[in-house]
């Protein structure tokens, strides 16, 4: 691994997941700095990982080659202002923002700097090493791209996007979609309970089935999802009855509409922040 120093500014859930993945994947703790304004959260990071921790963002970014900005979108402006006031030279540093709803143009405006900027949209399964991170940049060279790819590959798979607007699409496809799956699982769980399964059974039955279905799809990449579904749907059978009912109730259209609503919200946030 490279000897570059990576600073995580605002080490909450997302940064915690990325740091954990990096350490498992051969990055040296010595090259990672984690900051947080909340001392309790910082203490937890220090306790769980052997990375450097500090509440001094300015010191951390001065020492870093790559900076991951991981505060909530509405806090980004105030954070960037502290960098501006400290007069830090970000030229030659790579600044990665994982915040939803902040375009690279807006981030550049906030930083008022010529730093090399990257947008990244990870998702929560990164917490268990099965995440997807969508990435976009126009500023970095191949070597920097490879390095950033290694960082985010540590929490799952990465996909480099061709245009910044695809970041909002990836929010709908992978960023928000863990919640769609949880809602679907929850609906099956609720019905299982209504049918008499106890709470623990209902939960275990639905999660094992979701895992099995995902694993079947992963282990048979040449078979389309349509075909996998057809394989368990004999005409006139029980699954056929269930699927027809879902189609009658426009399930595919409901999902497509939900994803459009997600993209529209991301676009709206970009205008507000
Ligand atoms: N979680 C996800 O699924 C997900 C997915 C994709 C992208 N993201 C993006 O990732 C970013 C972080 O999300 P998260 O879920 O990790 O949030 P989080 O758990 O709230 O982590 C952010 C941390 O940064 C701290 N902080 C805020 N301002 C700071 C400052 N000026 N200096 C140092 N620390 C500061 C916060 O402290 P306090 O606790 O005191 O507020 C908080 O502990 C967000 O922009 C979000 O849009 C998250």
Coordinates of C-alpha atoms and ligand atoms in Angstrom, one line a residue:
X1 CA 0.0 0.0 0.0
X2 CA 1.1 3.6 -0.6
X3 CA 2.5 5.7 2.2
X4 CA 0.0 8.5 1.6
X5 CA -1.8 9.9 4.6
X6 CA -5.6 9.9 4.6
X7 CA -7.5 12.1 7.0
X8 CA -11.2 11.4 7.7
X9 CA -12.9 14.7 8.8
X10 CA -16.0 13.9 10.8
X11 CA -15.6 10.2 11.7
X12 CA -19.1 9.0 12.1
X13 CA -20.8 5.9 10.8
X14 CA -19.6 6.1 7.2
X15 CA -15.9 7.0 8.0
X16 CA -15.9 4.3 10.7
X17 CA -16.9 1.7 8.1
X18 CA -14.4 2.8 5.6
X19 CA -11.5 2.9 8.1
X20 CA -12.5 -0.6 9.4
X21 CA -12.4 -1.9 5.9
X22 CA -9.1 -0.2 5.1
X23 CA -7.4 -1.7 8.1
X24 CA -8.7 -5.2 7.2
X25 CA -7.4 -4.7 3.7
X26 CA -3.8 -3.9 4.4
X27 CA -3.8 -0.1 4.9
X28 CA -1.5 0.9 7.7
X29 CA -3.2 2.6 10.8
X30 CA -0.2 4.9 10.9
X31 CA -1.3 6.5 7.6
X32 CA -4.9 7.2 8.8
X33 CA -6.0 10.2 10.8
X34 CA -9.6 10.4 12.1
X35 CA -11.1 13.6 13.4
X36 CA -14.4 14.3 15.2
X37 CA -15.7 17.3 17.2
X38 CA -17.4 14.8 19.4
X39 CA -14.8 13.5 21.9
X40 CA -16.9 10.4 22.9
X41 CA -17.1 9.3 19.2
X42 CA -13.4 10.0 18.8
X43 CA -12.5 7.9 21.8
X44 CA -14.5 5.0 20.4
X45 CA -12.5 5.3 17.1
X46 CA -9.3 5.4 19.1
X47 CA -10.4 2.4 21.2
X48 CA -11.5 0.3 18.2
X49 CA -8.7 1.1 15.8
X50 CA -5.0 2.1 16.3
X51 CA -5.3 5.1 13.9
X52 CA -4.3 8.6 14.9
X53 CA -7.2 10.6 16.3
X54 CA -7.6 14.3 16.8
X55 CA -10.2 16.9 17.2
X56 CA -8.0 19.4 15.3
X57 CA -9.3 19.2 11.7
X58 CA -6.8 21.8 10.5
X59 CA -3.8 19.8 11.8
X60 CA -5.2 16.7 10.2
X61 CA -5.7 18.1 6.8
X62 CA -2.3 19.8 6.8
X63 CA -0.7 16.4 7.3
X64 CA -2.9 14.5 4.8
X65 CA -2.4 13.8 1.1
X66 CA -6.0 12.6 0.8
X67 CA -8.9 14.2 2.8
X68 CA -12.3 12.5 3.1
X69 CA -15.0 15.0 4.1
X70 CA -17.6 13.0 5.9
X71 CA -19.8 15.4 7.8
X72 CA -23.6 15.8 7.1
X73 CA -24.2 17.9 4.0
X74 CA -25.7 20.8 6.0
X75 CA -22.5 21.0 8.0
X76 CA -20.1 21.1 5.0
X77 CA -20.2 24.9 4.5
X78 CA -19.2 25.6 8.1
X79 CA -16.5 23.0 8.0
X80 CA -15.0 24.4 4.7
X81 CA -15.1 27.9 6.2
X82 CA -12.7 26.8 8.9
X83 CA -10.3 25.6 6.2
X84 CA -10.6 28.9 4.4
X85 CA -10.0 30.9 7.6
X86 CA -6.9 28.8 8.4
X87 CA -5.6 29.6 4.9
X88 CA -4.6 26.0 4.2
X89 CA -3.1 25.3 0.8
X90 CA -5.1 22.4 -0.6
X91 CA -3.3 22.4 -4.0
X92 CA -1.9 18.9 -4.6
X93 CA -4.2 17.3 -2.1
X94 CA -7.2 15.1 -3.1
X95 CA -10.4 16.1 -1.3
X96 CA -13.2 13.4 -1.4
X97 CA -16.7 14.4 -0.4
X98 CA -19.1 11.6 0.6
X99 CA -21.9 14.1 1.2
X100 CA -25.2 13.7 -0.8
X101 CA -26.5 16.9 -2.4
X102 CA -23.3 18.8 -2.8
X103 CA -21.9 19.2 -6.3
X104 CA -18.2 19.5 -7.1
X105 CA -18.8 23.0 -8.3
X106 CA -20.5 23.9 -4.9
X107 CA -17.7 22.2 -3.0
X108 CA -15.1 24.1 -4.9
X109 CA -17.0 27.3 -4.1
X110 CA -17.1 26.3 -0.4
X111 CA -13.3 25.5 -0.3
X112 CA -12.3 28.3 -2.6
X113 CA -9.3 26.2 -3.6
X114 CA -7.7 24.3 -6.5
X115 CA -7.7 21.0 -4.6
X116 CA -8.4 17.9 -6.7
X117 CA -12.0 17.0 -5.9
X118 CA -13.7 13.7 -5.9
X119 CA -17.4 12.9 -5.2
X120 CA -18.2 9.5 -3.6
X121 CA -21.5 8.0 -2.8
X122 CA -21.1 5.0 -0.5
X123 CA -24.0 3.0 1.0
X124 CA -24.6 1.5 4.5
X125 CA -23.7 -2.1 3.6
X126 CA -20.2 -0.7 3.6
X127 CA -20.5 -1.2 7.3
X128 CA -20.3 -5.0 6.7
X129 CA -17.9 -4.9 3.8
X130 CA -20.6 -5.4 1.2
X131 CA -21.1 -1.8 0.1
X132 CA -21.2 -0.1 -3.2
X133 CA -19.4 3.3 -3.7
X134 CA -20.1 5.4 -6.8
X135 CA -17.2 7.7 -7.6
X136 CA -16.7 10.7 -9.9
X137 CA -13.9 13.1 -10.5
X138 CA -12.4 15.1 -13.4
X139 CA -9.3 16.2 -11.5
X140 CA -7.3 13.2 -10.6
X141 CA -4.7 11.2 -12.5
X142 CA -4.7 7.4 -13.0
X143 CA -2.4 6.7 -10.0
X144 CA -4.7 8.8 -7.7
X145 CA -7.7 7.1 -9.1
X146 CA -6.2 3.7 -8.3
X147 CA -5.4 4.7 -4.8
X148 CA -8.9 6.1 -4.1
X149 CA -10.3 2.9 -5.6
X150 CA -8.3 0.9 -3.1
X151 CA -9.7 3.0 -0.2
X152 CA -13.3 2.4 -1.2
X153 CA -12.9 -1.1 -2.4
X154 CA -12.0 -1.9 1.2
X155 CA -15.7 -1.7 2.0
X156 CA -17.1 -3.5 -1.0
X157 CA -17.3 -2.7 -4.7
X158 CA -16.6 0.6 -6.5
X159 CA -18.0 2.0 -9.7
X160 CA -16.5 5.0 -11.5
X161 CA -19.1 7.2 -13.1
X162 CA -18.8 9.1 -16.4
X163 CA -20.7 12.2 -15.4
X164 CA -21.5 13.9 -12.1
X165 CA -25.2 13.7 -12.7
X166 CA -24.8 9.9 -12.4
X167 CA -24.1 10.4 -8.7
X168 CA -27.8 11.2 -8.2
X169 CA -28.7 8.1 -10.2
X170 CA -26.4 5.9 -8.1
X171 CA -28.1 7.3 -5.0
X172 CA -31.3 5.8 -6.3
X173 CA -29.7 2.5 -7.4
X174 CA -27.4 1.7 -4.5
X175 CA -27.3 4.6 -2.0
X176 CA -30.9 4.5 -0.9
X177 CA -31.8 1.0 -2.1
X178 CA -30.8 -0.9 1.0
X179 CA -33.9 0.8 2.5
X180 CA -36.1 -0.5 -0.3
X181 CA -34.9 -4.0 0.4
X182 CA -35.5 -3.6 4.2
X183 CA -39.0 -2.3 3.5
X184 CA -39.7 -5.4 1.3
X185 CA -38.3 -7.7 3.9
X186 CA -40.3 -5.9 6.6
X187 CA -43.5 -6.4 4.6
X188 CA -42.8 -10.2 4.4
X189 CA -41.9 -10.3 8.1
X190 CA -45.1 -8.5 9.1
X191 CA -47.2 -10.9 7.1
X192 CA -45.3 -13.9 8.5
X193 CA -46.1 -12.7 12.0
X194 CA -49.8 -12.2 11.0
X195 CA -49.7 -15.8 9.8
X196 CA -48.6 -17.0 13.2
X197 CA -44.8 -17.2 13.1
X198 CA -43.2 -15.7 16.2
X199 CA -41.1 -12.5 15.9
X200 CA -37.8 -14.3 15.9
X201 CA -38.9 -16.9 13.4
X202 CA -40.3 -14.3 11.1
X203 CA -37.1 -12.3 11.1
X204 CA -34.9 -15.3 10.6
X205 CA -37.1 -16.7 7.8
X206 CA -37.1 -13.4 5.8
X207 CA -33.4 -12.6 6.2
X208 CA -32.3 -16.2 5.3
X209 CA -34.5 -16.1 2.2
X210 CA -33.2 -12.6 1.2
X211 CA -29.6 -13.9 1.7
X212 CA -30.3 -17.1 -0.3
X213 CA -31.9 -15.2 -3.2
X214 CA -29.0 -12.7 -3.4
X215 CA -26.5 -15.5 -3.2
X216 CA -28.3 -17.4 -6.0
X217 CA -28.1 -14.3 -8.2
X218 CA -24.4 -13.7 -7.4
X219 CA -23.4 -17.4 -8.0
X220 CA -25.2 -17.5 -11.4
X221 CA -24.2 -14.3 -13.1
X222 CA -25.1 -15.7 -16.6
X223 CA -28.8 -16.2 -15.6
X224 CA -30.9 -13.0 -15.8
X225 CA -32.9 -12.0 -12.7
X226 CA -36.0 -12.4 -14.9
X227 CA -35.0 -16.0 -15.5
X228 CA -34.1 -16.7 -11.9
X229 CA -37.6 -15.5 -11.0
X230 CA -39.2 -17.6 -13.8
X231 CA -37.3 -20.7 -12.5
X232 CA -39.3 -20.6 -9.3
X233 CA -42.6 -19.6 -10.9
X234 CA -44.4 -22.6 -12.4
X235 CA -47.4 -21.5 -14.4
X236 CA -50.5 -21.9 -12.3
X237 CA -48.5 -22.5 -9.2
X238 CA -48.3 -20.7 -5.8
X239 CA -45.4 -18.3 -6.7
X240 CA -47.1 -17.5 -10.0
X241 CA -50.2 -16.4 -8.0
X242 CA -48.1 -14.2 -5.8
X243 CA -46.1 -12.6 -8.6
X244 CA -49.3 -12.0 -10.7
X245 CA -50.8 -10.2 -7.7
X246 CA -47.6 -8.0 -7.3
X247 CA -47.7 -7.2 -11.1
X248 CA -51.4 -6.4 -10.9
X249 CA -50.5 -4.0 -8.1
X250 CA -47.8 -2.4 -10.3
X251 CA -44.8 -3.3 -8.1
X252 CA -42.2 -2.6 -10.9
X253 CA -43.8 0.8 -11.6
X254 CA -43.9 1.6 -7.8
X255 CA -40.2 0.9 -7.6
X256 CA -39.4 3.0 -10.7
X257 CA -41.5 5.9 -9.4
X258 CA -39.7 5.6 -6.0
X259 CA -36.3 5.8 -7.7
X260 CA -37.4 8.9 -9.7
X261 CA -38.5 10.5 -6.4
X262 CA -35.1 9.7 -5.0
X263 CA -33.3 11.4 -7.9
X264 CA -35.6 14.4 -7.8
X265 CA -34.9 14.9 -4.1
X266 CA -31.1 14.6 -4.7
X267 CA -31.4 17.3 -7.4
X268 CA -33.5 19.5 -5.1
X269 CA -30.8 19.2 -2.3
X270 CA -28.1 20.2 -4.8
X271 CA -30.0 23.5 -5.3
X272 CA -30.6 24.1 -1.6
X273 CA -27.1 23.5 -0.2
Ligands
LIG1 N1 -24.6 6.8 6.3 C1 -24.9 6.5 5.1 O1 -25.5 5.6 4.6 C2 -24.3 7.4 4.0 C3 -24.3 7.0 2.7 C4 -23.7 7.8 1.7 C5 -23.2 9.0 2.1 N2 -23.3 9.4 3.3 C6 -22.7 10.7 3.7 O2 -21.7 10.6 4.6 C7 -21.6 11.7 5.4 C8 -21.5 11.3 6.8 O3 -22.6 10.5 7.2 P1 -22.6 9.7 8.5 O4 -23.8 8.8 8.5 O5 -21.3 9.0 8.8 O6 -22.8 10.9 9.6 P2 -22.5 10.9 11.1 O7 -22.5 9.6 11.7 O8 -23.3 12.0 11.7 O9 -20.9 11.4 11.1 C9 -20.5 12.7 10.9 C10 -19.6 13.0 12.2 O10 -19.0 14.2 11.9 C11 -19.0 15.0 13.1 N3 -18.8 16.4 12.7 C12 -19.7 17.3 12.3 N4 -19.1 18.5 12.1 C13 -17.8 18.3 12.3 C14 -16.6 19.2 12.3 N5 -16.7 20.4 11.9 N6 -15.4 18.6 12.6 C15 -15.3 17.4 13.0 N7 -16.3 16.5 13.1 C16 -17.6 17.0 12.8 C17 -20.3 14.8 13.7 O11 -20.3 15.1 15.1 P3 -21.7 15.2 15.9 O12 -22.0 13.7 16.3 O13 -21.4 16.0 17.0 O14 -22.7 15.7 14.9 C18 -20.5 13.3 13.4 O15 -20.0 12.5 14.5 C19 -22.8 12.5 5.1 O16 -22.5 13.6 4.3 C20 -23.8 11.6 4.4 O17 -24.5 12.3 3.4 C21 -23.8 8.6 4.3

